Short mmCIF file of C-alpha atoms in Angstrom, two decimals:
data_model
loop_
_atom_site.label_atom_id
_atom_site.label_comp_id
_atom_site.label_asym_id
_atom_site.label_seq_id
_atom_site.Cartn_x
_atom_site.Cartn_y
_atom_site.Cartn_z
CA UNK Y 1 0.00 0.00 0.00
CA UNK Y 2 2.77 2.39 0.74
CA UNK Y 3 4.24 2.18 -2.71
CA UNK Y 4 0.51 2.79 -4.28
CA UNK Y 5 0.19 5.86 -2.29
CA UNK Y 6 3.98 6.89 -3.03
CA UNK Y 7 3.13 6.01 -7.25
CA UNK Y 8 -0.01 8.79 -7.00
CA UNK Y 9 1.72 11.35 -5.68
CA UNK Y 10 4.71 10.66 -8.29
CA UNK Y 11 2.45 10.84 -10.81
CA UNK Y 12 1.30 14.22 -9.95
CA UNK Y 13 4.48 15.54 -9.20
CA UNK Y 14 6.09 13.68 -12.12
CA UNK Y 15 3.55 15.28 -14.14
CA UNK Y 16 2.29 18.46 -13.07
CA UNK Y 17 5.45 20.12 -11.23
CA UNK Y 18 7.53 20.63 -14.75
CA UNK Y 19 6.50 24.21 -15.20
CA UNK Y 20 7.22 26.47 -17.89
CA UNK Y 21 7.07 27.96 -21.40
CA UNK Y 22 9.05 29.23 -24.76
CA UNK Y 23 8.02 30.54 -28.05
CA UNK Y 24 6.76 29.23 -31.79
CA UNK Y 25 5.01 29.25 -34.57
CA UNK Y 26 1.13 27.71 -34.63
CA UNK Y 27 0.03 24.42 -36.08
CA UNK Y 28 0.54 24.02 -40.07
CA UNK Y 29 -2.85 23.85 -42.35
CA UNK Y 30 -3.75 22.78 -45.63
CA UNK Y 31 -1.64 20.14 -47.40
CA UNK Y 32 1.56 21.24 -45.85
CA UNK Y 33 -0.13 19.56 -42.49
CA UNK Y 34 0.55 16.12 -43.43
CA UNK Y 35 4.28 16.23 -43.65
CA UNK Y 36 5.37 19.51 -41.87
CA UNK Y 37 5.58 19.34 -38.57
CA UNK Y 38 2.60 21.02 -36.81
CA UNK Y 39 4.87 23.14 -34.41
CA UNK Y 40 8.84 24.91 -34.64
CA UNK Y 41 10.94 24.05 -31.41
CA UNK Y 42 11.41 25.57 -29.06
CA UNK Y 43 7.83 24.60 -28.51
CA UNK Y 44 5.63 27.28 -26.96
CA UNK Y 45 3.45 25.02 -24.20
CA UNK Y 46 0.78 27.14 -23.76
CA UNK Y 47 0.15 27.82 -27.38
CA UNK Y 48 0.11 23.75 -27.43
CA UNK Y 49 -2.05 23.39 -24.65
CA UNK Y 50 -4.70 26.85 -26.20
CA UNK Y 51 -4.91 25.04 -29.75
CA UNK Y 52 -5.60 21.57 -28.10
CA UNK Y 53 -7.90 22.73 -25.77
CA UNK Y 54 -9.87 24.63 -28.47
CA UNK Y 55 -9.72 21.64 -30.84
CA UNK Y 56 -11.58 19.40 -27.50
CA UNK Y 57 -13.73 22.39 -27.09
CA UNK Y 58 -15.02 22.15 -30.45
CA UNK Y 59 -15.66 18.76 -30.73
CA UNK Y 60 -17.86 18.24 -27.56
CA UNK Y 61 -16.72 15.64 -25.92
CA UNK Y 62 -13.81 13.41 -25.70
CA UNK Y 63 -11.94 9.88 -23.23
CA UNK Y 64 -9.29 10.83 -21.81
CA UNK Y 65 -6.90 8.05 -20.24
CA UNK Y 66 -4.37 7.82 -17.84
CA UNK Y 67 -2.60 4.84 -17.46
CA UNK Y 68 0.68 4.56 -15.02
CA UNK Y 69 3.26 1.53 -13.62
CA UNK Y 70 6.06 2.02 -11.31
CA UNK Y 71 8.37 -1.03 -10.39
CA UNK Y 72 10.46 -1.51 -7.85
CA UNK Y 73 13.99 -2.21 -6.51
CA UNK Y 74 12.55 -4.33 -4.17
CA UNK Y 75 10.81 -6.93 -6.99
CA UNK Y 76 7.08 -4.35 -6.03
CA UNK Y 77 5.26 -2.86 -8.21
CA UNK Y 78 1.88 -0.91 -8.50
CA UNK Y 79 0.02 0.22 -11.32
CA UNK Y 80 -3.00 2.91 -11.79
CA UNK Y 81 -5.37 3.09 -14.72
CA UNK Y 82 -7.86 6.52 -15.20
CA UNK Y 83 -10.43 7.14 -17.79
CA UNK Y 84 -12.76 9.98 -18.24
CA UNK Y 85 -15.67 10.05 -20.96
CA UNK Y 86 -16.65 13.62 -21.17
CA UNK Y 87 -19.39 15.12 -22.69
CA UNK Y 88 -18.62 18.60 -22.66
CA UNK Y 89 -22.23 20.10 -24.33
CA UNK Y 90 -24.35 17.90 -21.87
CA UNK Y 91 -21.83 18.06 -18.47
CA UNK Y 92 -22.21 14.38 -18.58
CA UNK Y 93 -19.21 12.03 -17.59
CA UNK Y 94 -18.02 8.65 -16.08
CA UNK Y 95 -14.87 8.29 -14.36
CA UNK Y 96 -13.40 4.78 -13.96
CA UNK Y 97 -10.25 3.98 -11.30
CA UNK Y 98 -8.35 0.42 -11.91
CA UNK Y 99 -6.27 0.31 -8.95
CA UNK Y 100 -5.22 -2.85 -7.24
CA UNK Y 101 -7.90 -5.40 -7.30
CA UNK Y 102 -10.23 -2.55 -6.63
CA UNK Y 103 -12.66 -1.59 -9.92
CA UNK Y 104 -14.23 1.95 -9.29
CA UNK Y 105 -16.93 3.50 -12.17
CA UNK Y 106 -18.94 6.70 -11.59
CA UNK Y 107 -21.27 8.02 -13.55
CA UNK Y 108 -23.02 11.45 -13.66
CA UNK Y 109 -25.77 12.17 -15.86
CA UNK Y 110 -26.95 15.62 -17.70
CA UNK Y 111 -29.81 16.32 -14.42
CA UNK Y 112 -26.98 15.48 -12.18
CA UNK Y 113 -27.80 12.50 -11.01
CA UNK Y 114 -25.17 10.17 -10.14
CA UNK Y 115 -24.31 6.38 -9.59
CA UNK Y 116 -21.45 4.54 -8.20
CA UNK Y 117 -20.07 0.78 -9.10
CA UNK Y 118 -17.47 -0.77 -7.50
CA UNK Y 119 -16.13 -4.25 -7.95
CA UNK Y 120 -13.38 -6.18 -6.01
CA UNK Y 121 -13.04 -9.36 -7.06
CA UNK Y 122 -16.56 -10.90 -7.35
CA UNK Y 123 -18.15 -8.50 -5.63
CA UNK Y 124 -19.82 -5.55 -7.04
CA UNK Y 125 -21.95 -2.65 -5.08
CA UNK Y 126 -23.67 -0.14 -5.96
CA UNK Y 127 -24.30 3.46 -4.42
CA UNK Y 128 -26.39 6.17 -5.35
CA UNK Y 129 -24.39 9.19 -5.83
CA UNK Y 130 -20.70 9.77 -6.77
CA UNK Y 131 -18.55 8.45 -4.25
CA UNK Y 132 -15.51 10.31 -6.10
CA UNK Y 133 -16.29 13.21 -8.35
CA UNK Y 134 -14.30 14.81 -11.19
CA UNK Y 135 -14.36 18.33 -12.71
CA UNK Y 136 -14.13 16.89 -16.95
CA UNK Y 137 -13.85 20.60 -18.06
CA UNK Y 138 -10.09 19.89 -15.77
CA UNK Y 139 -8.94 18.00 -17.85
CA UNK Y 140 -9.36 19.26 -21.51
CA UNK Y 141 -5.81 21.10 -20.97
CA UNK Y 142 -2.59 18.49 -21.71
CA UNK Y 143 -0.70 20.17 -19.25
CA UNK Y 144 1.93 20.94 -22.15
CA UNK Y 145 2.93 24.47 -20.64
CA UNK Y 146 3.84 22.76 -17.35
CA UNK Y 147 6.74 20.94 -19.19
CA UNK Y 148 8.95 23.50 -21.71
CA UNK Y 149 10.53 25.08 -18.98
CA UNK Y 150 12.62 22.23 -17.54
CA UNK Y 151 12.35 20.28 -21.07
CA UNK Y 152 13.46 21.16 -24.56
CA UNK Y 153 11.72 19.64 -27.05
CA UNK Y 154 12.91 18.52 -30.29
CA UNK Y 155 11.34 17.38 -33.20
CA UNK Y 156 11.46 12.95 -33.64
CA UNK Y 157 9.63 12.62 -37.20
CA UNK Y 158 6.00 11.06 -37.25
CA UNK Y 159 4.27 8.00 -35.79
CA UNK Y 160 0.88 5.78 -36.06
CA UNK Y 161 -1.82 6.09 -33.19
CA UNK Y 162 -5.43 5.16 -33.18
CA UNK Y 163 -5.63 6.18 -36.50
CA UNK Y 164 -3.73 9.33 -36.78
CA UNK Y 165 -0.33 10.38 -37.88
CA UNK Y 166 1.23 12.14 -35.29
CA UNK Y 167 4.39 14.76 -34.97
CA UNK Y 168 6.52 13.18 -31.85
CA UNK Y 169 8.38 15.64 -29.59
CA UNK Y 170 11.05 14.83 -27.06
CA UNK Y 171 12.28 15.93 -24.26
CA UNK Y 172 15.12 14.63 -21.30
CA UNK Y 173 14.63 17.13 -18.41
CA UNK Y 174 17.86 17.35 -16.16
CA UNK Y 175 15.73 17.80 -12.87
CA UNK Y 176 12.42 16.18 -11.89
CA UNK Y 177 11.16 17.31 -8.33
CA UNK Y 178 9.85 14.54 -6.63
CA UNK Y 179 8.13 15.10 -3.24
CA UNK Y 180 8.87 11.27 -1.97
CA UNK Y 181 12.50 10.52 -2.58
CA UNK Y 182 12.15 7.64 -0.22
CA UNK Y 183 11.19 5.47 -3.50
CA UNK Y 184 13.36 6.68 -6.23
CA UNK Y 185 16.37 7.25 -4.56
CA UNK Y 186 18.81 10.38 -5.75
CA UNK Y 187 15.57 12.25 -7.70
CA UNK Y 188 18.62 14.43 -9.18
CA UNK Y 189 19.72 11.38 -10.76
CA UNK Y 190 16.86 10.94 -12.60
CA UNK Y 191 16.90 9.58 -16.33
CA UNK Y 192 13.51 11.40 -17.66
CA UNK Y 193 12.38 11.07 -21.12
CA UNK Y 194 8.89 13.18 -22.13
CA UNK Y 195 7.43 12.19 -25.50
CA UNK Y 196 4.51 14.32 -27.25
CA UNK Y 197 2.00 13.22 -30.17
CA UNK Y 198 0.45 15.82 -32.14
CA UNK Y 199 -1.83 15.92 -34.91
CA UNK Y 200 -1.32 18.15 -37.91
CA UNK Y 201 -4.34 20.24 -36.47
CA UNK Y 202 -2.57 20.45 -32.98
CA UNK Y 203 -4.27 18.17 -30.77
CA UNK Y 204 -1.82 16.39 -27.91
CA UNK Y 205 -3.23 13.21 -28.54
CA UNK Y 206 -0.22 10.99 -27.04
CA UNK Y 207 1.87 11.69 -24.04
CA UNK Y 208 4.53 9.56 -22.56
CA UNK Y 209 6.49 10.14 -19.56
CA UNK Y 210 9.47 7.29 -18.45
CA UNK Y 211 11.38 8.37 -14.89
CA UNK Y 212 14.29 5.83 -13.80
CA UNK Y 213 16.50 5.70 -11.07
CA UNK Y 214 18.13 2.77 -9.31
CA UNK Y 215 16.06 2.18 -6.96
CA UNK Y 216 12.47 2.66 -9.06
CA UNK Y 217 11.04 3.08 -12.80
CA UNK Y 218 7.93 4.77 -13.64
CA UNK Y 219 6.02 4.91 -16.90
CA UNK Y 220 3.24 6.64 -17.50
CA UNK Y 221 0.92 7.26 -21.12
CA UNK Y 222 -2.12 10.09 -21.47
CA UNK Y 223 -3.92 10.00 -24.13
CA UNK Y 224 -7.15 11.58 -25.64
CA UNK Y 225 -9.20 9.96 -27.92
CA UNK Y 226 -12.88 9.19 -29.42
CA UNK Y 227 -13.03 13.26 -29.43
CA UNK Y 228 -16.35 14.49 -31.08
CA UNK Y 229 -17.39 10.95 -30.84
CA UNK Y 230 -17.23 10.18 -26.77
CA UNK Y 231 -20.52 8.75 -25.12
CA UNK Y 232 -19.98 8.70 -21.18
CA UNK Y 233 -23.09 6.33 -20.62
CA UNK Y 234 -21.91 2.79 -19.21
CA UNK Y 235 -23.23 0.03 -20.04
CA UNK Y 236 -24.28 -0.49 -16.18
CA UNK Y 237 -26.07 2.04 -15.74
CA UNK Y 238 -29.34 0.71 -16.47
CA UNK Y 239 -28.96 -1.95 -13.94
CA UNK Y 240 -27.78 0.87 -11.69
CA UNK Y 241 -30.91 2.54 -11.95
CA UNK Y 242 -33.29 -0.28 -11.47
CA UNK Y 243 -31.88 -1.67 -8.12
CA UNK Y 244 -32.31 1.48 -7.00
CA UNK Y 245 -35.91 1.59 -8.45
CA UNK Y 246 -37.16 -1.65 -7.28
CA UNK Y 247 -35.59 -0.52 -3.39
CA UNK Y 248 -37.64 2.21 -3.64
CA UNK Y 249 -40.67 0.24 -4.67
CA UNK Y 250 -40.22 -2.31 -1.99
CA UNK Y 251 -39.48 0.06 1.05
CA UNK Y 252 -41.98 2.15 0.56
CA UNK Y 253 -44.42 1.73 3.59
CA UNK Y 254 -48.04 0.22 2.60
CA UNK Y 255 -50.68 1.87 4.58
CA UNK Y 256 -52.77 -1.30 5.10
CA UNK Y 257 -49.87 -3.30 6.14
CA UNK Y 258 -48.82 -3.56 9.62
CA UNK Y 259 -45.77 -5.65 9.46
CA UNK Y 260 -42.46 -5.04 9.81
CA UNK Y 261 -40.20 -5.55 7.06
CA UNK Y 262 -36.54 -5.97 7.66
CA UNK Y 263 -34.08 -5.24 4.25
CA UNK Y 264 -30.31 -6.91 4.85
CA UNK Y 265 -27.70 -5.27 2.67
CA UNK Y 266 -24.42 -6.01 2.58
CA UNK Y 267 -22.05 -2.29 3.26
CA UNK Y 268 -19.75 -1.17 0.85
CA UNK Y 269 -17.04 1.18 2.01
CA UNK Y 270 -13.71 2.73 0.43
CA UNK Y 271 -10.81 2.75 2.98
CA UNK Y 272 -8.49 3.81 0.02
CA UNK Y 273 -6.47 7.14 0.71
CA UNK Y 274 -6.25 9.11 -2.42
CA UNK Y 275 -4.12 12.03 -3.07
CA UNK Y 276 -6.87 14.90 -4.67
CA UNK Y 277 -6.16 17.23 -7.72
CA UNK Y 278 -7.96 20.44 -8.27
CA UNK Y 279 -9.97 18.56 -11.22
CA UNK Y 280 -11.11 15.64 -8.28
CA UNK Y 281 -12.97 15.05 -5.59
CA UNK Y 282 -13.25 12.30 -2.84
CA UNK Y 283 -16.35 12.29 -0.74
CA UNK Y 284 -15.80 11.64 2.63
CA UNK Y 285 -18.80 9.88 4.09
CA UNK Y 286 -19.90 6.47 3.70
CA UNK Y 287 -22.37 5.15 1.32
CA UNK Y 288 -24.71 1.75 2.09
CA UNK Y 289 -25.51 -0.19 -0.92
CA UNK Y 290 -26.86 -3.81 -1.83
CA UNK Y 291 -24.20 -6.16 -3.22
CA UNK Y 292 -24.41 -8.89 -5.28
CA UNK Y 293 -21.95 -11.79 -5.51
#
């Protein structure tokens, strides 16, 4: 558990604490898309993370996926997988959390209405409400402009990715701040490598991020995808909303009927310790639900 908790907060730090920005040109158009390279290095990240977010923005919706493992030293290892289905127009979403042996799904409709489904092993439970909550609009932005100051990017030619040809920047930043040395040993020893795919109409469709030392490795890959085509309605969510309709039906009092009814449910509860962004949200109060084997 301690090097799950110490992988999140890599992760964000790993991620999020590269800060910075430079100055280029915008993203090529017309036939000159397809071979030139969409941006001129030194890459300007906020003009990459404006044309990307504009690109998501006009589209409507959009999955984005996070998907992180960090190995050990020690023979451990941990791994993380995020995904967010966005629907931008509506404020629909569903967030999913692979962690562990621990399957967590949450789903928010247009009305605001909201379901939870978790699973751990056999087991799955349902709750009524989110039990974790994410802002989507959070994470339109690729973060690019929190890179280019400790990285410089160059140019790495073009490569295949759900469909699209995209332009591949790299970067090896000489210092990575990491708030837990404890796991990766000398952080200033680092051996970083940042990778960016871009589409010719400048949306940061493929991120990689590889962090060594010799006492830990962590990989991570972000990626956007299905955007303008994203539907954030899981496929449990009908079932979702019946068990909650047929507990309704059946615990409602009858006012002819004097007997007392007694309704065993089985209580799900999260012990997991998370470590919150700006763009999530952990409830902290525990939710009863029916679960079925």
């Amino acid at each position: 558990m301690r090097h799950t908790n110490v992988l999140i907060s890599l992760c964000l730090v790993a991620l999020v604490a590269l800060a910075g920005c430079s100055a280029i040109s915008g993203p090529q158009s017309g036939d000159d898309a397809t071979t030139a390279q969409p941006y001129q290095t030194p890459l300007n990240g906020s003009q990459v993370d404006q044309q990307h977010v504009e690109t998501i923005r006009d589209a409507g919706s959009f999955t984005y996926r996070t998907e992180t493992n960090a190995s050990y030293a020690s023979g451990q290892s941990a791994s993380r997988l995020t995904t967010i289905r966005a629907d931008l127009d509506t404020g629909a979403y569903s967030l999913r959390l692979l962690q562990g042996a621990q399957d967590s799904q949450v789903y928010e409709g247009p009305n605001g209405t909201a379901y939870t489904r978790i699973t751990t092993g056999n087991r799955t439970a349902y709750a009524q409400g989110a039990l974790r909550s994410v802002n989507a609009s959070g994470y339109v932005s690729p973060g690019v402009a929190s890179l280019t100051d400790r990285a410089n990017f160059t140019y790495n030619g073009t490569t295949q990715f759900d469909g699209s040809t995209l332009h591949t920047y790299v970067a090896h930043p000489t210092t990575l701040p990491i708030a837990n040395t404890s796991a990766f040993g000398n952080a200033s020893e680092a051996n970083v490598t940042v990778r960016l795919g871009i589409t010719s109409d400048g949306l940061v469709k493929h991120q990689q991020f590889h962090v060594a030392t010799d006492q830990a490795t962590l990989d991570s890959t972000r990626t956007y995808t299905e955007v303008g085509s994203t539907d954030p309605t899981p496929a449990w969510l009908s079932q979702a909303e019946q068990r909650f309709a047929n507990e309704t039906s059946t615990t409602t009092p009858n006012a002819n009927e004097s007997a007392t009814t007694t309704t065993t449910s089985t209580t799900s509860t999260s012990n997991e310790t998370t470590t919150s962004t700006s763009n999530e949200t952990t409830t902290s109060t525990t939710t009863t639900a029916n679960a079925s084997a």
